[in-house]
Short mmCIF file of C-alpha atoms and ligand atoms in Angstrom, two decimals:
data_model
loop_
_atom_site.label_atom_id
_atom_site.label_comp_id
_atom_site.label_asym_id
_atom_site.label_seq_id
_atom_site.Cartn_x
_atom_site.Cartn_y
_atom_site.Cartn_z
CA GLU A 1 -0.03 0.05 0.08
CA GLY A 2 1.45 3.25 -0.68
CA PRO A 3 1.84 5.78 -3.36
CA ILE A 4 2.83 4.90 -7.51
CA ASP A 5 4.66 7.53 -8.74
CA LYS A 6 8.02 8.15 -7.91
CA PRO A 7 8.31 10.61 -5.27
CA LYS A 8 8.41 14.34 -6.78
CA THR A 9 8.77 18.10 -5.50
CA THR A 10 6.87 21.18 -6.59
CA ALA A 11 10.34 22.04 -8.49
CA ASP A 12 9.68 19.30 -10.92
CA ILE A 13 6.02 20.86 -11.74
CA PRO A 14 6.09 22.88 -15.01
CA ASP A 15 4.58 26.54 -14.27
CA THR A 16 2.85 26.47 -17.68
CA PRO A 17 -0.59 25.46 -17.74
CA TYR A 18 -0.87 22.06 -19.87
CA PRO A 19 -1.04 22.00 -23.61
CA MET A 20 -4.59 22.50 -24.89
CA LEU A 21 -6.53 22.81 -28.13
CA LYS A 22 -5.43 26.31 -29.47
CA GLU A 23 -9.00 27.47 -29.93
CA PHE A 24 -9.21 26.93 -25.76
CA GLU A 25 -8.16 28.76 -22.81
CA TRP A 26 -7.71 28.00 -19.25
CA VAL A 27 -9.01 30.21 -16.67
CA THR A 28 -9.18 30.19 -12.86
CA MET A 29 -12.82 31.02 -12.13
CA ASP A 30 -13.15 33.26 -9.31
CA LEU A 31 -16.37 32.04 -7.20
CA GLU A 32 -16.17 34.97 -4.98
CA GLN A 33 -17.88 36.66 -8.08
CA ARG A 34 -21.22 35.97 -7.77
CA GLU A 35 -21.56 36.08 -11.73
CA GLN A 36 -19.00 34.00 -11.84
CA LEU A 37 -20.75 31.69 -9.38
CA SER A 38 -23.99 31.95 -11.22
CA GLU A 39 -21.74 31.16 -14.72
CA VAL A 40 -20.74 27.47 -13.16
CA HIS A 41 -24.02 26.83 -11.97
CA GLU A 42 -25.92 27.82 -15.29
CA PHE A 43 -23.09 25.59 -16.71
CA LEU A 44 -23.28 22.78 -14.78
CA HIS A 45 -27.26 23.31 -14.99
CA ALA A 46 -27.28 22.29 -18.59
CA ASN A 47 -24.17 20.51 -19.12
CA TYR A 48 -23.63 17.81 -16.06
CA VAL A 49 -24.17 14.44 -15.20
CA GLU A 50 -27.36 12.60 -16.15
CA ASP A 51 -28.65 9.32 -15.75
CA LYS A 52 -28.25 6.97 -18.68
CA ASP A 53 -31.94 7.53 -20.08
CA SER A 54 -31.66 11.35 -19.65
CA THR A 55 -34.77 11.74 -16.95
CA PHE A 56 -33.08 13.47 -14.73
CA ARG A 57 -30.11 16.31 -14.14
CA PHE A 58 -28.65 17.55 -11.30
CA ALA A 59 -29.93 20.77 -10.04
CA TYR A 60 -27.05 22.21 -8.38
CA SER A 61 -27.94 25.57 -6.80
CA PRO A 62 -25.69 28.19 -6.52
CA GLU A 63 -25.44 27.97 -2.82
CA PHE A 64 -24.43 24.31 -3.26
CA PHE A 65 -21.70 25.55 -4.68
CA GLU A 66 -20.52 27.45 -2.40
CA TRP A 67 -20.69 24.81 0.30
CA ALA A 68 -19.62 22.27 -1.92
CA LEU A 69 -16.26 24.33 -3.48
CA LYS A 70 -15.94 26.64 -0.50
CA PRO A 71 -14.75 24.39 2.51
CA PRO A 72 -11.63 25.62 4.63
CA GLY A 73 -8.53 25.75 2.75
CA TRP A 74 -10.12 26.05 -0.74
CA LYS A 75 -8.10 27.54 -3.82
CA LYS A 76 -9.27 29.59 -6.63
CA GLU A 77 -6.69 27.74 -8.62
CA TRP A 78 -8.60 24.98 -7.75
CA HIS A 79 -11.49 25.73 -9.50
CA VAL A 80 -10.72 25.43 -13.20
CA GLY A 81 -12.39 26.45 -16.39
CA VAL A 82 -11.77 26.14 -19.94
CA ARG A 83 -13.22 29.27 -22.01
CA VAL A 84 -13.57 29.32 -25.84
CA LYS A 85 -10.94 32.09 -26.63
CA SER A 86 -12.70 34.16 -29.01
CA SER A 87 -16.10 34.06 -27.42
CA LYS A 88 -15.16 33.46 -24.12
CA LYS A 89 -17.84 30.91 -23.32
CA LEU A 90 -17.34 28.62 -20.48
CA VAL A 91 -17.11 25.34 -22.22
CA ALA A 92 -15.43 22.71 -19.43
CA PHE A 93 -14.65 22.73 -15.65
CA ILE A 94 -13.14 20.72 -13.11
CA SER A 95 -12.60 21.37 -9.14
CA ALA A 96 -10.45 20.15 -6.24
CA ILE A 97 -11.09 21.31 -2.55
CA PRO A 98 -8.44 19.71 0.11
CA ALA A 99 -9.13 16.82 2.15
CA LYS A 100 -7.29 14.88 4.66
CA LEU A 101 -7.83 11.17 4.41
CA ARG A 102 -7.11 8.15 6.88
CA VAL A 103 -6.53 4.90 4.67
CA ARG A 104 -6.32 2.08 6.96
CA SER A 105 -3.46 3.37 9.28
CA LYS A 106 -2.21 5.84 6.60
CA GLU A 107 -3.12 9.29 7.14
CA LEU A 108 -3.03 11.45 3.25
CA GLN A 109 -3.21 15.09 2.72
CA THR A 110 -5.49 14.69 -0.70
CA VAL A 111 -7.64 16.61 -2.55
CA GLU A 112 -11.25 15.38 -3.43
CA ILE A 113 -11.64 15.92 -7.45
CA ASN A 114 -15.23 16.78 -8.38
CA PHE A 115 -17.83 18.23 -10.51
CA LEU A 116 -15.92 17.44 -14.02
CA VAL A 117 -17.90 18.73 -16.57
CA VAL A 118 -17.37 19.08 -20.59
CA HIS A 119 -20.31 21.30 -22.81
CA LYS A 120 -22.23 18.40 -24.64
CA GLN A 121 -21.32 19.79 -28.18
CA LEU A 122 -17.45 19.16 -26.85
CA ARG A 123 -17.61 15.65 -25.73
CA ASN A 124 -15.50 13.06 -27.35
CA LYS A 125 -12.68 15.20 -28.04
CA ARG A 126 -10.66 13.74 -25.06
CA LEU A 127 -11.18 17.58 -23.12
CA ALA A 128 -11.70 15.50 -19.49
CA PRO A 129 -8.32 13.58 -19.38
CA VAL A 130 -6.31 17.11 -20.21
CA LEU A 131 -8.70 18.62 -17.56
CA ILE A 132 -7.37 16.03 -15.28
CA LYS A 133 -3.62 16.93 -16.05
CA GLU A 134 -4.21 20.70 -15.21
CA ILE A 135 -6.28 19.98 -12.23
CA THR A 136 -2.97 17.25 -11.10
CA ARG A 137 -1.04 20.17 -11.79
CA ARG A 138 -2.33 22.91 -9.84
CA VAL A 139 -2.73 20.64 -6.97
CA ASN A 140 0.85 18.97 -7.16
CA LYS A 141 2.32 22.87 -7.06
CA HIS A 142 1.23 22.63 -3.61
CA ASP A 143 2.72 19.87 -2.99
CA ILE A 144 -0.24 17.39 -2.82
CA TRP A 145 0.10 13.87 -4.79
CA GLN A 146 -2.87 12.08 -3.82
CA ALA A 147 -6.48 12.68 -4.70
CA LEU A 148 -10.26 10.97 -4.33
CA TYR A 149 -12.58 11.15 -6.76
CA THR A 150 -15.73 8.86 -7.82
CA ALA A 151 -17.18 8.08 -10.91
CA GLY A 152 -20.31 5.95 -12.16
CA VAL A 153 -17.63 4.16 -14.89
CA VAL A 154 -15.53 1.48 -14.27
CA LEU A 155 -11.74 3.00 -14.78
CA PRO A 156 -8.82 1.06 -13.51
CA SER A 157 -8.90 0.03 -9.84
CA PRO A 158 -11.32 1.14 -8.05
CA VAL A 159 -10.76 1.35 -3.94
CA THR A 160 -14.49 0.26 -3.57
CA THR A 161 -17.45 0.07 -5.33
CA CYS A 162 -20.78 1.19 -3.36
CA ARG A 163 -24.49 0.66 -4.83
CA TYR A 164 -27.10 3.81 -5.10
CA THR A 165 -30.15 2.66 -2.77
CA HIS A 166 -33.42 5.04 -2.93
CA ARG A 167 -35.94 4.83 -0.43
CA PRO A 168 -38.54 6.43 -1.81
CA LEU A 169 -40.52 9.18 0.37
CA ASN A 170 -43.74 10.19 -2.51
CA TRP A 171 -43.92 7.15 -4.41
CA PRO A 172 -46.69 8.41 -6.41
CA LYS A 173 -44.42 11.42 -7.85
CA LEU A 174 -41.64 8.93 -8.37
CA TYR A 175 -44.20 6.59 -10.39
CA ASP A 176 -45.82 9.28 -12.37
CA ILE A 177 -42.21 10.20 -13.43
CA GLY A 178 -41.36 7.11 -14.29
CA PHE A 179 -38.63 6.63 -11.50
CA SER A 180 -40.77 3.37 -9.67
CA GLY A 181 -42.42 1.18 -11.07
CA LEU A 182 -45.01 -1.74 -9.47
CA ARG A 183 -43.21 -4.72 -8.23
CA PRO A 184 -44.86 -7.82 -9.74
CA GLY A 185 -47.95 -8.76 -7.31
CA GLU A 186 -48.05 -5.07 -5.80
CA THR A 187 -50.90 -2.78 -6.58
CA LYS A 188 -50.15 1.11 -6.34
CA ALA A 189 -52.23 1.19 -3.19
CA SER A 190 -50.33 -1.49 -1.63
CA THR A 191 -47.22 0.00 -2.55
CA VAL A 192 -48.42 3.68 -1.32
CA ALA A 193 -49.30 1.69 1.81
CA LYS A 194 -45.69 0.18 2.13
CA TYR A 195 -43.87 3.66 1.58
CA THR A 196 -46.23 5.67 4.10
CA ILE A 197 -44.46 7.32 7.25
CA GLY A 198 -45.49 9.05 10.25
CA SER A 199 -45.21 12.92 10.16
CA THR A 200 -43.56 12.82 13.98
CA THR A 201 -39.97 11.82 14.74
CA LYS A 202 -39.68 9.08 17.30
CA VAL A 203 -36.16 9.54 19.12
CA ALA A 204 -36.72 11.27 22.16
CA GLY A 205 -34.43 14.20 22.59
CA LEU A 206 -33.66 14.61 18.74
CA ARG A 207 -32.72 18.31 17.81
CA PRO A 208 -31.24 20.29 15.32
CA MET A 209 -27.63 20.63 15.63
CA LYS A 210 -26.28 23.67 16.79
CA VAL A 211 -22.28 25.56 16.36
CA GLU A 212 -22.42 25.08 20.18
CA ASP A 213 -22.62 21.32 19.80
CA VAL A 214 -19.48 20.77 17.81
CA ASP A 215 -16.88 19.91 20.33
CA GLU A 216 -19.30 17.15 21.16
CA VAL A 217 -20.29 15.84 17.98
CA PHE A 218 -16.58 16.21 16.29
CA GLU A 219 -15.87 13.50 19.51
CA LEU A 220 -18.46 11.33 19.13
CA PHE A 221 -17.89 11.29 15.10
CA GLU A 222 -14.20 10.40 15.47
CA LYS A 223 -14.35 7.59 17.81
CA TYR A 224 -17.30 6.31 15.58
CA HIS A 225 -15.63 6.52 12.51
CA GLU A 226 -12.55 4.69 13.70
CA ARG A 227 -14.63 1.57 12.33
CA PHE A 228 -13.83 2.07 9.13
CA ASP A 229 -11.03 1.84 6.86
CA ILE A 230 -11.01 5.00 4.92
CA VAL A 231 -12.19 8.08 6.53
CA GLN A 232 -11.87 11.92 5.88
CA LYS A 233 -10.24 13.55 8.64
CA PHE A 234 -11.82 16.88 9.51
CA THR A 235 -10.38 20.03 11.08
CA LYS A 236 -13.12 21.33 13.65
CA PRO A 237 -13.82 24.03 11.38
CA GLU A 238 -13.94 21.92 8.21
CA PHE A 239 -16.40 19.78 10.40
CA ILE A 240 -18.74 23.07 11.13
CA HIS A 241 -18.42 23.62 7.23
CA TRP A 242 -19.62 20.32 5.94
CA MET A 243 -22.14 19.84 8.84
CA LEU A 244 -23.81 23.09 9.43
CA GLY A 245 -22.60 25.17 6.40
CA ASP A 246 -21.22 28.71 6.55
CA ALA A 247 -22.82 31.23 8.70
CA GLN A 248 -25.23 32.69 5.63
CA GLN A 249 -26.74 28.85 5.89
CA GLN A 250 -26.52 28.50 9.85
CA LYS A 251 -29.22 31.39 9.57
CA LEU A 252 -31.10 29.49 7.12
CA ALA A 253 -34.90 28.24 8.64
CA ILE A 254 -34.45 23.77 7.75
CA LYS A 255 -36.53 24.17 4.87
CA ASP A 256 -34.49 26.01 3.01
CA LYS A 257 -31.40 24.58 3.85
CA ILE A 258 -28.86 22.15 1.67
CA ILE A 259 -27.19 20.40 4.76
CA VAL A 260 -29.37 19.27 7.50
CA SER A 261 -27.69 18.21 10.96
CA TYR A 262 -29.53 16.67 14.03
CA VAL A 263 -28.33 15.32 17.07
CA VAL A 264 -30.18 13.28 20.01
CA GLU A 265 -29.18 14.64 23.44
CA ASN A 266 -29.83 12.22 25.67
CA PRO A 267 -33.01 14.09 28.16
CA GLU A 268 -31.76 12.74 31.13
CA THR A 269 -27.37 12.85 30.79
CA HIS A 270 -28.15 15.88 28.23
CA LYS A 271 -24.85 14.13 26.52
CA ILE A 272 -25.11 14.02 22.55
CA THR A 273 -25.19 10.29 21.64
CA ASP A 274 -25.77 10.26 18.10
CA PHE A 275 -25.98 12.93 14.90
CA LEU A 276 -27.10 12.42 11.66
CA SER A 277 -26.92 14.74 8.18
CA PHE A 278 -28.32 14.99 4.90
CA TYR A 279 -27.69 17.34 1.96
CA ILE A 280 -30.60 18.27 -0.46
CA LEU A 281 -29.74 18.20 -4.19
CA PRO A 282 -32.65 18.13 -6.48
CA PHE A 283 -32.89 17.13 -10.08
CA THR A 284 -34.60 18.36 -12.90
CA VAL A 285 -37.02 16.38 -14.42
CA LEU A 286 -36.34 16.29 -18.20
CA GLU A 287 -39.57 15.82 -20.70
CA ASP A 288 -41.94 15.29 -18.13
CA THR A 289 -44.92 17.50 -18.55
CA LYS A 290 -46.55 16.75 -14.59
CA TYR A 291 -43.38 17.74 -12.99
CA ASP A 292 -40.46 19.49 -13.64
CA SER A 293 -38.30 19.32 -10.53
CA LEU A 294 -37.46 16.14 -8.04
CA ASN A 295 -36.47 16.68 -4.17
CA ALA A 296 -33.79 14.60 -3.49
CA ALA A 297 -32.20 14.01 0.28
CA TYR A 298 -28.73 12.22 0.17
CA LEU A 299 -27.68 10.59 3.56
CA PHE A 300 -24.48 12.25 4.60
CA TYR A 301 -22.68 11.53 7.80
CA TYR A 302 -23.74 9.99 10.97
CA ALA A 303 -22.21 9.24 14.22
CA THR A 304 -23.60 7.05 17.11
CA ASP A 305 -22.19 5.56 20.73
CA ALA A 306 -23.86 2.56 20.39
CA ASP A 307 -21.28 0.31 20.10
CA PHE A 308 -18.59 1.87 22.42
CA GLY A 309 -17.99 0.53 25.27
CA LYS A 310 -19.36 -3.47 23.67
CA GLY A 311 -15.68 -5.06 23.99
CA ASP A 312 -15.39 -6.02 19.76
CA ARG A 313 -17.63 -3.29 18.27
CA PHE A 314 -17.93 -6.02 15.52
CA SER A 315 -19.24 -8.55 18.17
CA LYS A 316 -22.73 -9.34 17.27
CA GLU A 317 -24.31 -7.94 20.45
CA ALA A 318 -22.16 -4.46 19.60
CA THR A 319 -23.73 -4.97 15.93
CA ALA A 320 -27.14 -5.28 16.78
CA ALA A 321 -27.05 -2.67 19.20
CA LEU A 322 -25.41 -0.49 16.37
CA THR A 323 -28.35 -1.51 13.79
CA LYS A 324 -30.96 -0.76 16.28
CA ARG A 325 -29.91 2.50 17.16
CA LEU A 326 -29.52 3.59 13.51
CA GLU A 327 -32.45 2.36 12.26
CA SER A 328 -34.22 4.43 14.86
CA LEU A 329 -32.18 7.51 13.90
CA VAL A 330 -32.00 6.94 10.10
CA SER A 331 -35.92 6.28 10.34
CA ASP A 332 -36.29 9.84 12.06
CA GLY A 333 -34.16 11.18 9.00
CA LEU A 334 -36.54 10.19 6.88
CA VAL A 335 -39.60 11.76 8.41
CA LEU A 336 -37.42 14.95 8.65
CA ALA A 337 -37.07 14.69 4.81
CA LYS A 338 -40.69 14.05 4.35
CA ASN A 339 -41.30 17.34 6.30
CA MET A 340 -38.91 19.10 3.77
CA ASP A 341 -41.20 18.03 0.77
CA MET A 342 -38.34 15.29 -0.45
CA ASP A 343 -39.48 13.09 -2.87
CA VAL A 344 -36.69 10.39 -2.31
CA PHE A 345 -34.02 9.84 0.25
CA ASN A 346 -31.07 8.50 -1.33
CA ALA A 347 -28.23 6.49 0.34
CA LEU A 348 -25.33 4.41 -0.54
CA THR A 349 -24.58 1.08 0.36
CA SER A 350 -21.05 2.52 2.30
CA GLN A 351 -20.77 3.59 5.83
CA ASP A 352 -22.86 0.87 8.42
CA ASN A 353 -25.93 1.39 5.81
CA VAL A 354 -26.51 -1.93 4.83
CA LEU A 355 -27.45 -2.75 8.34
CA PHE A 356 -30.77 -0.57 7.91
CA LEU A 357 -31.58 -0.39 4.28
CA ASN A 358 -33.85 -3.37 4.26
CA ASP A 359 -35.64 -2.43 7.36
CA LEU A 360 -36.07 1.18 6.28
CA LYS A 361 -37.49 0.05 3.00
CA PHE A 362 -34.46 1.22 0.43
CA GLY A 363 -34.62 -0.10 -2.61
CA LEU A 364 -31.47 -1.21 -4.67
CA GLY A 365 -31.01 0.85 -7.34
CA ASP A 366 -29.31 -0.01 -10.70
CA GLY A 367 -26.78 3.06 -10.19
CA PHE A 368 -23.07 2.57 -9.28
CA LEU A 369 -20.47 5.02 -7.50
CA ASN A 370 -16.86 3.66 -7.74
CA LEU A 371 -14.63 5.55 -5.38
CA TYR A 372 -10.81 5.87 -6.86
CA LEU A 373 -7.44 7.07 -5.13
CA PHE A 374 -5.00 8.68 -7.69
CA ASN A 375 -1.28 7.51 -7.00
CA TYR A 376 -2.32 5.95 -3.93
CA MET A 377 -2.19 1.86 -4.11
CA THR A 378 -4.35 0.02 -1.65
CA PHE A 379 -6.41 -3.11 -1.09
CA PRO A 380 -9.70 -2.78 -1.79
CA ILE A 381 -12.33 -1.77 0.82
CA LYS A 382 -15.47 -3.36 1.41
CA GLY A 383 -18.56 -0.90 -0.50
CA GLY A 384 -21.35 -3.09 1.32
CA LEU A 385 -22.04 -5.86 -1.55
CA GLN A 386 -21.42 -9.44 -2.22
CA GLU A 387 -20.46 -10.94 -5.35
CA ASP A 388 -24.02 -10.68 -6.74
CA ASN A 389 -23.97 -7.08 -6.13
CA GLU A 390 -27.12 -7.02 -3.08
CA PHE A 391 -26.42 -5.80 0.34
CA ASP A 392 -23.65 -7.77 2.00
CA LEU A 393 -24.93 -7.80 5.36
CA VAL A 394 -22.04 -10.02 6.93
CA ASN A 395 -19.22 -7.64 5.84
CA ARG A 396 -20.54 -4.26 5.92
CA SER A 397 -18.78 -1.54 4.11
CA GLY A 398 -15.17 -0.44 5.02
CA VAL A 399 -16.16 3.29 3.24
CA GLY A 400 -16.45 6.11 6.12
CA VAL A 401 -16.04 9.17 3.61
CA VAL A 402 -18.92 10.31 1.72
CA MET A 403 -18.58 12.04 -1.61
CA LEU A 404 -20.83 14.74 -2.60
C1 R64 B 1 -26.97 10.30 -7.67
C2 R64 B 1 -27.65 9.41 -7.48
C3 R64 B 1 -29.20 8.69 -7.51
C4 R64 B 1 -29.83 9.47 -8.70
O1 R64 B 1 -29.02 9.66 -9.85
C5 R64 B 1 -31.35 9.31 -8.46
N1 R64 B 1 -31.68 9.33 -7.30
C6 R64 B 1 -33.39 9.65 -7.54
C7 R64 B 1 -33.85 9.98 -8.99
N2 R64 B 1 -31.97 9.34 -9.51
C8 R64 B 1 -31.67 9.66 -11.20
O2 R64 B 1 -29.22 7.97 -6.86
C9 R64 B 1 -28.39 7.87 -6.01
C10 R64 B 1 -28.33 7.12 -4.63
C11 R64 B 1 -27.41 7.37 -3.81
C12 R64 B 1 -26.34 8.30 -3.84
C13 R64 B 1 -26.42 8.77 -5.37
O3 R64 B 1 -25.61 9.79 -5.21
C14 R64 B 1 -24.46 9.84 -4.47
C15 R64 B 1 -23.50 11.21 -4.90
C16 R64 B 1 -23.25 11.09 -6.38
N3 R64 B 1 -22.34 12.26 -6.85
C17 R64 B 1 -22.89 13.10 -8.13
C18 R64 B 1 -22.58 12.05 -9.18
C19 R64 B 1 -22.87 11.55 -9.44
C20 R64 B 1 -22.26 10.62 -10.89
C21 R64 B 1 -21.03 11.20 -11.09
N4 R64 B 1 -20.36 12.00 -10.89
C22 R64 B 1 -20.72 12.56 -9.71
C23 R64 B 1 -27.53 9.06 -6.21
#
């Protein structure tokens, strides 16, 4: 396990941008300028990842990019654009943000690469590899040599593969837009009944997380994440950013937030025993008459002390206690998301999710998320799937890191 390329220094890295087709030019986007933030938002809105039958397209909001692209330690030169020299039209984008990872026992300073997009009319011009080369150069210049990225497609040697799962919250809408279908032997009425959930949360002491909770939640989170093979190591300012958003976000009413975090404060001891977060990322529904958007919530980070102090954390009793706690925690997460008018609650088979996915009626999606480490060789990590791509209830995943 370790770096693949021979060690280099920043002096070995060219100061000039990677060569590119002459009609294009490299630009550094300035996302502190509202109009450039909107430009990136519009560009992704029109050209970013769609599902294979082009029914949906991610509808990232400008606020989402504020959150996703400007965490503590963010750098302008890692927001890379490509413009047409003559028209100055934005035709490609790629981003990197700093991320410290622990991969098994090794800590690595890496970046997370995300939002790689090439204009629809410029696909198959081999621009993507050029974008990757240039962002690699810009990151290497800062003496960082590893990167984490995900892709739906299979590229050489994924560290892990997880599968999409979906928990319908508004099944009739999912059915109308063709995302959900009827299972054999089930009627619409029985399916609606199956997915119906209450509107009140059940866990005593569940409340929105506040910035005053950070020290306690951070400690709980760090301890819980020891159980995974690959995790992100946050500083406290990073933890606040990712779980509560910036000061602007923290002031918003819950229904307007893009990142939603809750804690469970034990009513007797007033200790925080659990934490749960999910982020909001709607889809544009293409070519549908009745609906133009699909509201999706994505399970983000969570932590619990359910398996602490029970000796071996992977013992049957520790796992039973963990399963029970996560089921009630995420079940309340579904209620919170439903009350925010979410139509579906998405989760991967990573973290300890396979412990509750079945009981909470998450269905296996047909999408896979492969996770890659650039310039770092490691033994594969379990993604919560067994050979036939069904949930692996025995060997839960070793994946603690969640990428947007
Ligand atoms: C995307 C996504 C979807 C859907 O596409 C979807 N849900 C309802 C309707 N649709 C079409 O479902 C998921 C379930 C778990 C995790 C997920 O995504 C995890 C985060 C993915 N990062 C964004 C991304 C996607 C593909 C390639 N690169 C980055 C997803």
